[in-house]
Short mmCIF file of C-alpha atoms and ligand atoms in Angstrom, two decimals:
data_model
loop_
_atom_site.label_atom_id
_atom_site.label_comp_id
_atom_site.label_asym_id
_atom_site.label_seq_id
_atom_site.Cartn_x
_atom_site.Cartn_y
_atom_site.Cartn_z
CA UNK A 1 -0.81 4.89 -5.13
CA UNK A 2 -3.60 6.82 -3.52
CA UNK A 3 -5.50 3.96 -1.97
CA UNK A 4 -6.60 5.15 1.42
CA UNK A 5 -7.42 1.66 2.56
CA UNK A 6 -3.86 0.38 2.17
CA UNK A 7 -3.31 0.21 5.92
CA UNK A 8 0.46 0.19 6.15
CA UNK A 9 0.68 2.90 3.56
CA UNK A 10 2.60 5.79 4.96
CA UNK A 11 3.36 7.80 1.90
CA UNK A 12 0.50 9.03 -0.15
CA UNK A 13 -1.13 12.40 -0.43
CA UNK A 14 -4.68 11.35 0.15
CA UNK A 15 -7.24 13.40 1.97
CA UNK A 16 -8.55 12.24 5.28
CA UNK A 17 -11.75 10.26 4.87
CA UNK A 18 -14.80 10.66 7.03
CA UNK A 19 -13.61 11.89 10.41
CA UNK A 20 -15.79 10.92 13.33
CA UNK A 21 -17.81 13.53 15.19
CA UNK A 22 -16.35 13.49 18.66
CA UNK A 23 -17.43 15.23 21.85
CA UNK A 24 -15.14 17.24 24.12
CA UNK A 25 -13.23 15.43 26.86
CA UNK A 26 -12.65 18.72 28.71
CA UNK A 27 -15.27 21.32 29.69
CA UNK A 28 -17.24 22.10 26.53
CA UNK A 29 -16.79 25.44 24.81
CA UNK A 30 -19.24 24.57 22.04
CA UNK A 31 -16.52 25.35 19.47
CA UNK A 32 -16.12 23.03 16.53
CA UNK A 33 -12.87 21.74 15.04
CA UNK A 34 -12.49 20.42 11.51
CA UNK A 35 -9.21 18.74 10.60
CA UNK A 36 -8.08 17.37 7.27
CA UNK A 37 -4.83 15.51 6.66
CA UNK A 38 -2.50 14.94 3.73
CA UNK A 39 0.75 13.04 3.35
CA UNK A 40 2.06 10.07 5.21
CA UNK A 41 0.46 8.10 7.98
CA UNK A 42 2.56 10.03 10.50
CA UNK A 43 0.58 13.12 9.59
CA UNK A 44 -2.71 11.28 10.02
CA UNK A 45 -1.47 10.12 13.43
CA UNK A 46 -0.45 13.65 14.36
CA UNK A 47 -3.95 14.88 13.54
CA UNK A 48 -5.22 12.44 16.18
CA UNK A 49 -2.86 14.05 18.69
CA UNK A 50 -4.04 17.53 17.68
CA UNK A 51 -7.68 16.47 18.07
CA UNK A 52 -6.89 14.98 21.49
CA UNK A 53 -5.28 18.24 22.66
CA UNK A 54 -8.24 20.33 21.51
CA UNK A 55 -10.97 17.94 22.71
CA UNK A 56 -9.34 18.31 26.10
CA UNK A 57 -9.76 22.07 25.79
CA UNK A 58 -13.50 21.71 25.21
CA UNK A 59 -13.66 21.50 21.41
CA UNK A 60 -15.79 18.97 19.55
CA UNK A 61 -14.97 17.70 16.04
CA UNK A 62 -17.11 18.12 12.95
CA UNK A 63 -17.08 16.49 9.51
CA UNK A 64 -18.15 19.70 7.77
CA UNK A 65 -15.65 22.53 7.47
CA UNK A 66 -18.45 24.99 6.65
CA UNK A 67 -19.81 24.76 10.19
CA UNK A 68 -16.42 24.72 11.93
CA UNK A 69 -14.96 27.45 14.16
CA UNK A 70 -11.44 26.17 13.62
CA UNK A 71 -10.35 24.60 10.32
CA UNK A 72 -6.99 22.85 10.28
CA UNK A 73 -5.19 21.40 7.31
CA UNK A 74 -2.31 19.07 8.17
CA UNK A 75 0.03 19.32 5.20
CA UNK A 76 2.72 17.43 3.28
CA UNK A 77 5.75 18.80 1.39
CA UNK A 78 7.18 15.59 -0.01
CA UNK A 79 6.56 16.47 -3.67
CA UNK A 80 5.52 19.66 -5.35
CA UNK A 81 2.09 18.33 -6.28
CA UNK A 82 1.42 17.52 -2.59
CA UNK A 83 1.89 21.21 -1.79
CA UNK A 84 -0.19 22.27 -4.79
CA UNK A 85 -3.07 20.15 -3.59
CA UNK A 86 -3.03 21.93 -0.23
CA UNK A 87 -3.01 25.36 -1.84
CA UNK A 88 -6.00 24.41 -3.98
CA UNK A 89 -7.84 23.19 -0.94
CA UNK A 90 -7.15 26.43 0.92
CA UNK A 91 -8.84 28.29 -1.96
CA UNK A 92 -11.94 26.19 -1.33
CA UNK A 93 -11.95 27.29 2.33
CA UNK A 94 -11.97 30.95 1.29
CA UNK A 95 -15.72 31.35 0.77
CA UNK A 96 -16.50 29.68 4.11
CA UNK A 97 -14.16 32.13 5.79
CA UNK A 98 -15.79 35.09 4.01
CA UNK A 99 -19.19 33.96 5.31
CA UNK A 100 -17.80 33.40 8.82
CA UNK A 101 -14.93 35.84 9.43
CA UNK A 102 -14.45 34.49 12.97
CA UNK A 103 -13.34 31.15 11.53
CA UNK A 104 -9.74 30.32 12.43
CA UNK A 105 -7.81 28.72 9.55
CA UNK A 106 -4.62 26.91 10.50
CA UNK A 107 -1.90 25.19 8.51
CA UNK A 108 -0.16 22.37 10.37
CA UNK A 109 2.53 19.85 9.49
CA UNK A 110 5.37 19.75 7.00
CA UNK A 111 4.41 22.64 4.72
CA UNK A 112 3.94 24.84 7.77
CA UNK A 113 7.43 23.89 8.91
CA UNK A 114 8.96 24.41 5.48
CA UNK A 115 7.41 27.80 4.75
CA UNK A 116 7.06 29.14 8.29
CA UNK A 117 5.72 32.72 8.51
CA UNK A 118 6.07 33.08 4.72
CA UNK A 119 2.81 31.15 4.63
CA UNK A 120 0.96 34.07 6.20
CA UNK A 121 2.13 36.35 3.39
CA UNK A 122 1.41 33.86 0.63
CA UNK A 123 -2.04 32.73 1.75
CA UNK A 124 -3.95 35.61 3.28
CA UNK A 125 -6.76 33.52 4.77
CA UNK A 126 -4.36 31.59 7.02
CA UNK A 127 -4.31 32.69 10.68
CA UNK A 128 -2.08 30.07 12.31
CA UNK A 129 1.04 28.22 11.13
CA UNK A 130 2.17 25.35 13.35
CA UNK A 131 5.01 22.89 12.84
CA UNK A 132 4.87 19.20 13.81
CA UNK A 133 6.63 19.61 17.15
CA UNK A 134 4.52 22.54 18.40
CA UNK A 135 1.03 21.05 18.72
CA UNK A 136 0.93 21.41 22.52
CA UNK A 137 0.97 25.16 21.91
CA UNK A 138 -2.21 25.09 19.75
CA UNK A 139 -4.67 26.22 22.46
CA UNK A 140 -2.47 29.31 23.11
CA UNK A 141 -2.07 30.04 19.44
CA UNK A 142 -5.83 29.84 18.86
CA UNK A 143 -6.32 32.29 21.74
CA UNK A 144 -3.90 34.70 20.10
CA UNK A 145 -5.90 34.55 16.88
CA UNK A 146 -9.14 35.07 18.82
CA UNK A 147 -7.50 38.24 20.12
CA UNK A 148 -6.97 39.43 16.57
CA UNK A 149 -3.35 38.46 15.93
CA UNK A 150 -1.78 35.95 13.55
CA UNK A 151 0.18 33.16 15.24
CA UNK A 152 3.20 31.04 14.28
CA UNK A 153 5.08 28.31 16.13
CA UNK A 154 7.45 26.23 14.04
CA UNK A 155 10.03 25.32 16.67
CA UNK A 156 11.42 21.85 16.16
CA UNK A 157 12.31 19.83 19.22
CA UNK A 158 14.89 17.16 20.02
CA UNK A 159 12.65 15.55 22.64
CA UNK A 160 8.96 15.93 21.75
CA UNK A 161 7.27 12.56 21.09
CA UNK A 162 3.80 13.36 22.51
CA UNK A 163 4.28 10.13 24.47
CA UNK A 164 1.79 11.12 27.19
CA UNK A 165 -0.98 12.20 24.82
CA UNK A 166 -3.61 9.61 24.08
CA UNK A 167 -4.51 10.07 20.42
CA UNK A 168 -8.23 10.09 19.65
CA UNK A 169 -8.94 7.73 16.75
CA UNK A 170 -10.38 10.07 14.15
CA UNK A 171 -11.51 7.85 11.33
CA UNK A 172 -10.95 4.45 12.74
CA UNK A 173 -12.76 1.22 12.00
CA UNK A 174 -12.19 0.25 15.65
CA UNK A 175 -10.07 -2.70 14.48
CA UNK A 176 -6.79 -1.38 13.26
CA UNK A 177 -4.78 1.61 14.57
CA UNK A 178 -1.43 3.32 14.09
CA UNK A 179 1.08 3.89 16.87
CA UNK A 180 3.80 6.43 16.31
CA UNK A 181 7.06 5.06 17.80
CA UNK A 182 9.49 7.75 16.73
CA UNK A 183 9.62 11.17 15.08
CA UNK A 184 11.94 12.97 12.71
CA UNK A 185 14.71 11.55 10.55
CA UNK A 186 18.51 11.81 10.68
CA UNK A 187 19.20 10.27 7.29
CA UNK A 188 19.51 13.15 4.86
CA UNK A 189 18.61 11.32 1.66
CA UNK A 190 19.48 14.03 -0.84
CA UNK A 191 16.02 14.21 -2.49
CA UNK A 192 14.05 14.35 0.74
CA UNK A 193 12.51 17.26 2.62
CA UNK A 194 11.50 15.25 5.71
CA UNK A 195 14.64 15.90 7.82
CA UNK A 196 13.95 19.63 7.37
CA UNK A 197 10.23 19.50 8.12
CA UNK A 198 10.30 16.92 10.91
CA UNK A 199 13.61 17.59 12.60
CA UNK A 200 15.97 15.22 14.36
CA UNK A 201 15.15 11.60 14.95
CA UNK A 202 13.94 10.66 18.42
CA UNK A 203 12.42 7.47 19.79
CA UNK A 204 9.37 7.36 22.00
CA UNK A 205 9.40 5.77 25.47
CA UNK A 206 8.97 2.01 25.08
CA UNK A 207 6.56 1.80 28.03
CA UNK A 208 4.18 4.34 26.51
CA UNK A 209 4.19 2.40 23.22
CA UNK A 210 3.41 -0.93 24.87
CA UNK A 211 0.74 0.73 27.04
CA UNK A 212 -0.90 2.27 23.95
CA UNK A 213 -0.97 -1.19 22.29
CA UNK A 214 -2.45 -2.74 25.46
CA UNK A 215 -5.11 -0.03 25.71
CA UNK A 216 -6.03 -0.47 22.06
CA UNK A 217 -6.31 -4.24 22.48
CA UNK A 218 -8.46 -3.78 25.59
CA UNK A 219 -10.70 -1.45 23.54
CA UNK A 220 -11.23 -4.20 20.94
CA UNK A 221 -8.55 -3.32 18.38
CA UNK A 222 -6.91 -6.29 16.67
CA UNK A 223 -4.12 -4.72 14.64
CA UNK A 224 -1.51 -2.05 15.31
CA UNK A 225 0.98 -0.56 12.87
CA UNK A 226 4.14 0.89 14.41
CA UNK A 227 5.14 4.04 12.55
CA UNK A 228 8.41 5.83 11.95
CA UNK A 229 10.40 7.15 8.97
CA UNK A 230 13.06 4.56 9.73
CA UNK A 231 11.76 2.13 12.36
CA UNK A 232 14.93 0.03 12.31
CA UNK A 233 16.87 2.81 13.99
CA UNK A 234 14.46 2.86 16.95
CA UNK A 235 16.52 3.10 20.11
CA UNK A 236 15.17 3.93 23.54
CA UNK A 237 17.42 4.37 26.54
CA UNK A 238 15.75 4.39 29.92
CA UNK A 239 16.55 7.58 31.83
CA UNK A 240 18.36 6.70 35.08
CA UNK A 241 18.71 8.59 38.32
CA UNK A 242 22.17 9.68 39.42
CA UNK A 243 24.18 6.80 40.84
CA UNK A 244 22.01 4.12 39.15
CA UNK A 245 23.61 1.89 36.53
CA UNK A 246 22.44 2.54 32.98
CA UNK A 247 20.10 -0.03 31.42
CA UNK A 248 20.83 -1.34 27.92
CA UNK A 249 18.91 0.45 25.16
CA UNK A 250 15.80 -1.17 23.62
CA UNK A 251 16.17 -1.67 19.86
CA UNK A 252 13.47 -2.16 17.23
CA UNK A 253 13.58 -5.97 17.31
CA UNK A 254 13.06 -5.90 21.08
CA UNK A 255 10.27 -3.36 20.81
CA UNK A 256 8.54 -5.52 18.18
CA UNK A 257 8.71 -8.53 20.50
CA UNK A 258 7.27 -6.54 23.41
CA UNK A 259 4.33 -5.32 21.32
CA UNK A 260 3.77 -8.81 19.89
CA UNK A 261 3.58 -10.16 23.44
CA UNK A 262 0.65 -7.87 24.31
CA UNK A 263 -1.53 -10.68 22.91
CA UNK A 264 -1.25 -13.38 20.23
CA UNK A 265 -4.62 -12.01 19.02
CA UNK A 266 -3.13 -8.60 18.25
CA UNK A 267 -1.55 -8.33 14.81
CA UNK A 268 1.55 -6.19 14.58
CA UNK A 269 2.70 -4.36 11.45
CA UNK A 270 5.31 -1.64 10.97
CA UNK A 271 6.57 0.90 8.46
CA UNK A 272 9.03 2.08 7.14
CA UNK A 273 12.13 -0.11 7.08
CA UNK A 274 15.35 1.38 5.75
CA UNK A 275 17.44 -1.13 3.76
CA UNK A 276 20.64 0.07 5.40
CA UNK A 277 19.31 -0.61 8.93
CA UNK A 278 17.01 -3.64 8.78
CA UNK A 279 18.78 -6.35 10.79
CA UNK A 280 18.59 -10.14 10.85
CA UNK A 281 17.49 -9.77 14.47
CA UNK A 282 14.34 -7.96 13.24
CA UNK A 283 13.75 -10.69 10.63
CA UNK A 284 14.17 -13.50 13.18
CA UNK A 285 11.85 -11.70 15.60
CA UNK A 286 9.22 -11.46 12.84
CA UNK A 287 9.65 -15.17 12.11
CA UNK A 288 9.34 -16.06 15.81
CA UNK A 289 5.96 -14.42 16.43
CA UNK A 290 2.97 -15.65 14.47
CA UNK A 291 1.16 -12.33 15.08
CA UNK A 292 3.88 -10.14 13.54
CA UNK A 293 2.70 -9.86 9.94
CA UNK A 294 5.07 -11.17 7.30
CA UNK A 295 5.24 -8.01 5.29
CA UNK A 296 8.04 -5.47 4.89
CA UNK A 297 7.96 -2.10 3.18
CA UNK A 298 11.56 -1.69 2.01
CA UNK A 299 11.93 1.37 -0.22
CA UNK A 300 14.65 0.85 -2.83
CA UNK A 301 14.33 4.26 -4.61
CA UNK A 302 16.70 3.17 -7.40
CA UNK A 303 18.32 -0.09 -8.52
CA UNK A 304 21.58 1.57 -9.56
CA UNK A 305 24.52 2.04 -7.22
CA UNK A 306 25.70 5.37 -8.62
CA UNK A 307 22.21 6.89 -8.33
CA UNK A 308 21.79 5.45 -4.82
CA UNK A 309 25.06 7.11 -3.91
CA UNK A 310 23.88 10.48 -5.27
CA UNK A 311 20.67 9.98 -3.33
CA UNK A 312 22.78 9.46 -0.21
CA UNK A 313 20.91 6.26 0.62
CA UNK A 314 24.15 4.71 2.00
CA UNK A 315 23.54 1.24 0.54
CA UNK A 316 24.28 -0.12 -2.91
CA UNK A 317 22.48 -2.46 -5.29
CA UNK A 318 24.23 -5.55 -3.90
CA UNK A 319 23.50 -4.64 -0.28
CA UNK A 320 19.80 -4.22 -1.08
CA UNK A 321 19.68 -7.57 -2.89
CA UNK A 322 21.40 -9.26 0.03
CA UNK A 323 18.75 -7.85 2.43
CA UNK A 324 16.00 -9.20 0.15
CA UNK A 325 17.78 -12.59 0.07
CA UNK A 326 17.90 -12.54 3.89
CA UNK A 327 14.16 -11.82 4.09
CA UNK A 328 13.38 -14.67 1.68
CA UNK A 329 15.72 -17.04 3.52
CA UNK A 330 14.32 -16.31 6.98
CA UNK A 331 10.66 -15.86 5.94
CA UNK A 332 10.03 -17.46 2.54
CA UNK A 333 6.40 -16.30 2.60
CA UNK A 334 7.11 -12.64 3.41
CA UNK A 335 5.47 -9.89 1.30
CA UNK A 336 7.77 -7.07 0.20
CA UNK A 337 6.79 -3.64 -1.10
CA UNK A 338 8.82 -0.62 -2.12
CA UNK A 339 9.07 3.03 -3.14
CA UNK A 340 10.72 4.00 -6.45
CA UNK A 341 11.78 7.41 -7.78
CA UNK A 342 12.27 7.82 -11.54
CA UNK A 343 14.36 10.50 -13.24
CA UNK A 344 16.55 11.54 -10.32
CA UNK A 345 19.29 14.02 -11.30
CA UNK A 346 21.63 12.65 -14.02
CA UNK A 347 19.95 9.19 -14.14
CA UNK A 348 20.79 7.53 -17.47
CA UNK A 349 18.66 5.05 -19.43
CA UNK A 350 21.02 2.23 -18.38
CA UNK A 351 20.68 3.22 -14.73
CA UNK A 352 16.90 3.36 -15.04
CA UNK A 353 17.04 -0.15 -16.59
CA UNK A 354 18.76 -1.30 -13.40
CA UNK A 355 15.74 -0.14 -11.39
CA UNK A 356 13.56 -2.28 -13.69
CA UNK A 357 15.88 -5.26 -13.29
CA UNK A 358 15.83 -4.81 -9.50
CA UNK A 359 12.05 -5.02 -9.69
CA UNK A 360 12.38 -8.26 -11.66
CA UNK A 361 14.77 -9.58 -9.02
CA UNK A 362 12.50 -8.84 -6.04
CA UNK A 363 9.04 -9.25 -7.64
CA UNK A 364 7.46 -6.76 -5.25
CA UNK A 365 3.93 -7.30 -4.01
CA UNK A 366 3.23 -3.60 -4.16
CA UNK A 367 5.02 -0.32 -4.91
CA UNK A 368 4.59 3.43 -4.54
CA UNK A 369 6.18 5.02 -7.60
CA UNK A 370 7.06 8.67 -8.16
CA UNK A 371 8.72 10.96 -10.70
CA UNK A 372 11.47 12.95 -9.01
CA UNK A 373 10.28 16.33 -7.76
CA UNK A 374 12.97 18.77 -6.67
CA UNK A 375 12.36 20.17 -3.19
CA UNK A 376 13.86 23.51 -2.19
CA UNK A 377 16.53 23.31 0.50
CA UNK A 378 17.35 19.61 0.05
CA UNK A 379 20.89 18.42 -0.63
CA UNK A 380 19.97 17.45 -4.19
CA UNK A 381 18.49 20.89 -4.89
CA UNK A 382 21.74 22.47 -3.70
CA UNK A 383 24.20 20.08 -5.33
CA UNK A 384 22.71 18.66 -8.51
CA UNK A 385 20.85 19.95 -11.50
CA UNK A 386 17.31 18.62 -11.94
CA UNK A 387 18.27 17.75 -15.52
CA UNK A 388 15.96 14.92 -16.58
CA UNK A 389 13.16 16.35 -18.75
CA UNK A 390 9.66 15.94 -17.32
CA UNK A 391 8.53 13.73 -20.22
CA UNK A 392 11.49 11.37 -19.66
CA UNK A 393 10.73 11.13 -15.94
CA UNK A 394 7.09 10.35 -16.81
CA UNK A 395 7.98 7.76 -19.44
CA UNK A 396 10.32 6.00 -17.02
CA UNK A 397 7.59 6.17 -14.39
CA UNK A 398 5.13 4.52 -16.78
CA UNK A 399 7.62 1.73 -17.41
CA UNK A 400 8.04 1.17 -13.69
CA UNK A 401 4.27 1.27 -13.08
CA UNK A 402 3.59 -1.24 -15.89
CA UNK A 403 6.22 -3.60 -14.57
CA UNK A 404 4.81 -3.37 -11.05
CA UNK A 405 1.33 -4.07 -12.36
CA UNK A 406 2.52 -7.37 -13.84
CA UNK A 407 4.45 -8.28 -10.69
CA UNK A 408 1.49 -7.52 -8.42
CA UNK A 409 -0.65 -9.80 -10.57
CA UNK A 410 2.03 -12.51 -10.50
CA UNK A 411 2.37 -12.31 -6.69
CA UNK A 412 -1.39 -12.50 -6.17
CA UNK A 413 -1.74 -15.38 -8.61
CA UNK A 414 0.71 -17.25 -6.40
CA UNK A 415 -1.61 -16.71 -3.43
CA UNK A 416 -4.55 -18.23 -5.32
CA UNK A 417 -5.30 -21.81 -4.26
CA UNK A 418 -3.97 -21.19 -0.75
CA UNK A 419 -5.76 -20.58 2.56
CA UNK A 420 -5.02 -17.24 4.27
CA UNK A 421 -5.62 -16.02 7.79
CA UNK A 422 -7.54 -12.76 7.44
CA UNK A 423 -8.64 -10.15 9.95
CA UNK A 424 -12.13 -9.03 8.89
CA UNK A 425 -12.06 -5.22 8.65
CA UNK A 426 -15.64 -4.62 7.53
CA UNK A 427 -17.86 -4.78 4.50
CA UNK A 428 -16.22 -4.53 1.11
CA UNK A 429 -16.37 -1.16 -0.66
CA UNK A 430 -18.51 -2.56 -3.45
CA UNK A 431 -21.11 -4.61 -1.61
CA UNK A 432 -22.43 -5.29 1.89
CA UNK A 433 -22.82 -8.92 0.83
CA UNK A 434 -19.02 -9.20 1.07
CA UNK A 435 -16.47 -8.74 3.82
CA UNK A 436 -12.95 -7.47 3.26
CA UNK A 437 -9.73 -7.86 5.20
CA UNK A 438 -6.02 -8.45 4.74
CA UNK A 439 -3.86 -11.52 4.82
CA UNK A 440 -0.48 -11.57 6.56
CA UNK A 441 1.23 -10.19 3.44
CA UNK A 442 -1.09 -7.17 3.48
CA UNK A 443 -3.07 -8.21 0.41
CA UNK A 444 -6.73 -7.22 0.44
CA UNK A 445 -9.13 -10.18 0.30
CA UNK A 446 -12.84 -10.01 -0.45
CA UNK A 447 -15.21 -12.87 0.47
CA UNK A 448 -18.95 -13.40 1.04
CA UNK A 449 -20.35 -12.44 4.46
CA UNK A 450 -20.79 -15.43 6.75
CA UNK A 451 -23.16 -14.63 9.64
CA UNK A 452 -21.03 -16.63 12.07
CA UNK A 453 -18.24 -14.06 11.85
CA UNK A 454 -18.06 -10.32 12.50
CA UNK A 455 -15.57 -7.56 11.66
CA UNK A 456 -12.65 -7.74 14.11
CA UNK A 457 -12.54 -11.56 14.00
CA UNK A 458 -9.94 -13.72 12.31
CA UNK A 459 -11.08 -16.19 9.67
CA UNK A 460 -9.41 -18.53 7.21
CA UNK A 461 -10.14 -17.64 3.62
CA UNK A 462 -9.42 -19.80 0.62
CA UNK A 463 -8.27 -17.64 -2.32
CA UNK A 464 -9.96 -18.59 -5.59
CA UNK A 465 -9.37 -15.70 -8.00
CA UNK A 466 -7.51 -12.42 -8.13
CA UNK A 467 -6.98 -9.10 -9.84
CA UNK A 468 -3.61 -7.35 -9.50
CA UNK A 469 -4.84 -5.73 -6.26
CA UNK A 470 -7.37 -8.05 -4.63
CA UNK A 471 -7.83 -11.73 -3.81
CA UNK A 472 -11.34 -13.16 -3.95
CA UNK A 473 -12.38 -16.27 -2.06
CA UNK A 474 -14.56 -17.75 0.68
CA UNK A 475 -14.33 -18.50 4.41
CA UNK A 476 -13.36 -22.09 5.16
CA UNK A 477 -13.51 -22.12 9.02
N1 SAH R 1 11.30 7.28 5.28
C1 SAH R 1 10.94 6.62 4.12
C2 SAH R 1 10.37 7.49 3.05
C3 SAH R 1 9.59 8.71 3.36
S1 SAH R 1 9.06 9.68 1.99
C4 SAH R 1 12.17 5.94 3.55
O1 SAH R 1 13.27 6.29 3.85
O2 SAH R 1 12.02 5.10 2.72
C5 SAH R 1 8.14 8.54 1.04
C6 SAH R 1 8.63 8.32 -0.34
O3 SAH R 1 8.43 9.46 -1.12
C7 SAH R 1 10.11 8.03 -0.46
O4 SAH R 1 10.39 6.70 -0.18
C8 SAH R 1 10.40 8.40 -1.89
O5 SAH R 1 10.21 7.32 -2.75
C9 SAH R 1 9.36 9.46 -2.18
N2 SAH R 1 9.98 10.79 -2.25
C10 SAH R 1 10.58 11.47 -1.27
N3 SAH R 1 11.07 12.64 -1.73
C11 SAH R 1 10.76 12.69 -3.04
C12 SAH R 1 11.00 13.64 -4.08
N4 SAH R 1 11.67 14.76 -3.84
N5 SAH R 1 10.54 13.36 -5.32
C13 SAH R 1 9.86 12.22 -5.57
N6 SAH R 1 9.62 11.29 -4.64
C14 SAH R 1 10.06 11.52 -3.39
FE1 SF4 R 2 13.52 11.00 3.79
FE2 SF4 R 2 15.54 9.32 3.68
FE3 SF4 R 2 14.55 10.05 6.04
FE4 SF4 R 2 13.16 8.46 4.45
S1 SF4 R 2 15.12 7.97 5.40
S2 SF4 R 2 12.39 10.24 5.56
S3 SF4 R 2 13.65 9.21 2.44
S4 SF4 R 2 15.60 11.37 4.58
FE1 F3S R 3 5.01 12.80 5.78
FE2 F3S R 3 4.81 14.44 3.76
FE3 F3S R 3 5.82 15.27 5.99
S1 F3S R 3 5.34 12.34 3.65
S2 F3S R 3 6.71 13.52 7.00
S3 F3S R 3 3.73 14.57 5.67
S4 F3S R 3 6.54 15.79 3.99
#
């Protein structure tokens, strides 16, 4: 659940790994920025936009918060423990701030948006609170703090997509990168805080997305992951001058094709797909391009129709199964992963059993699994009682986790004995005698280094053995 290396992962609460030390792109001020990110991949991507804005203003980045002039923490509100983790981390910053009172401490992202200026009262060491649509204002806000004030900007926007800002790649392997294609969410799932912290859904200009993919490919990148809370509702309409006829909107399937056409050597992934919106057109587009990876993250949340209805997911059990059938029909070799919530308000044992039976039906390759955590302000918090005892939520979660463990093992065992095309990402975590990289279905493979091949190259790897998370094999090219 917390694997940082799971590249299409968008929903964990992990801490940013080693950020690179980068030099200013604008006139140097000698000031140092430290930025740490939590939450989904969107947040990690936003931190790259923040860094780009401040590098342009003469900042450089540092890996050590103790020597930083500005310390930012980009936060997540998705579950209560995500917020708790941030508060604990802020406590750790306190002694650094005592030693260096000039240090600016800023809270960015979803928690900043949720708590707004209340944050300044709750956490005394915080100087700046900035929501996800206000990052262009950061240089001004830092100036205000330098002048001795506290600063807050949590305005949400209907237009901001940061399309013109070139993100700096903060902790990149130089091979795989994320491209944000939309922001916000209009779905209002009843358990979810995202529509409140990220605002209305908006799609980024298609040309800026394709250009970012082209620039990454030209810089040696071999894999891009297109990011959005609900990529299937991507829709970009070209602005037209008065008197001109309107052009048809670009949908997600068409965007995918355009990015895939940047080069057959550039792998394309995406996340997250919403079961209510994923179309056959998207599935056929995936099937048509060899370089669009055959892997779909399709969060189910619950396998029971009544619970799905309370969750306001706007699909039912049968609809979800039909979408899975369509995926299997159009791409028999496609990997599927999911998100599951256990113990949502009023969920009965029978309804929980339907989540387990859905898992048996799909046999997911991978899953992120959570006990329901009530979030203030959401529809569920307003309408329903959080009535499932914590120990029942946890027991149901354990059942779901155990089932997934056996399915992951089963799926990987099916990959054993087959040859997989793998993009080498680097040395394996355990040993520099081994390379690691993913197959099309996003499964991590580990295989002995072969001097003929370097990270960033594609190789064919024969899978010989597996655990429930990794395939082991050797290069057969
Ligand atoms: N946009 C994605 C999900 C974003 S949040 C989608 O629609 O699928 C990532 C995951 O966190 C969700 O899929 C859900 O499983 C989980 N989650 C969200 N709110 C939660 C809550 N209040 N309690 C527990 N899990 C939650
Ligand atoms: Fe949250 Fe639902 Fe939007 Fe996903 S689709 S971000 S779960 S409201
Ligand atoms: Fe992402 Fe967490 Fe916000 S999952 S959108 S950082 S609440």
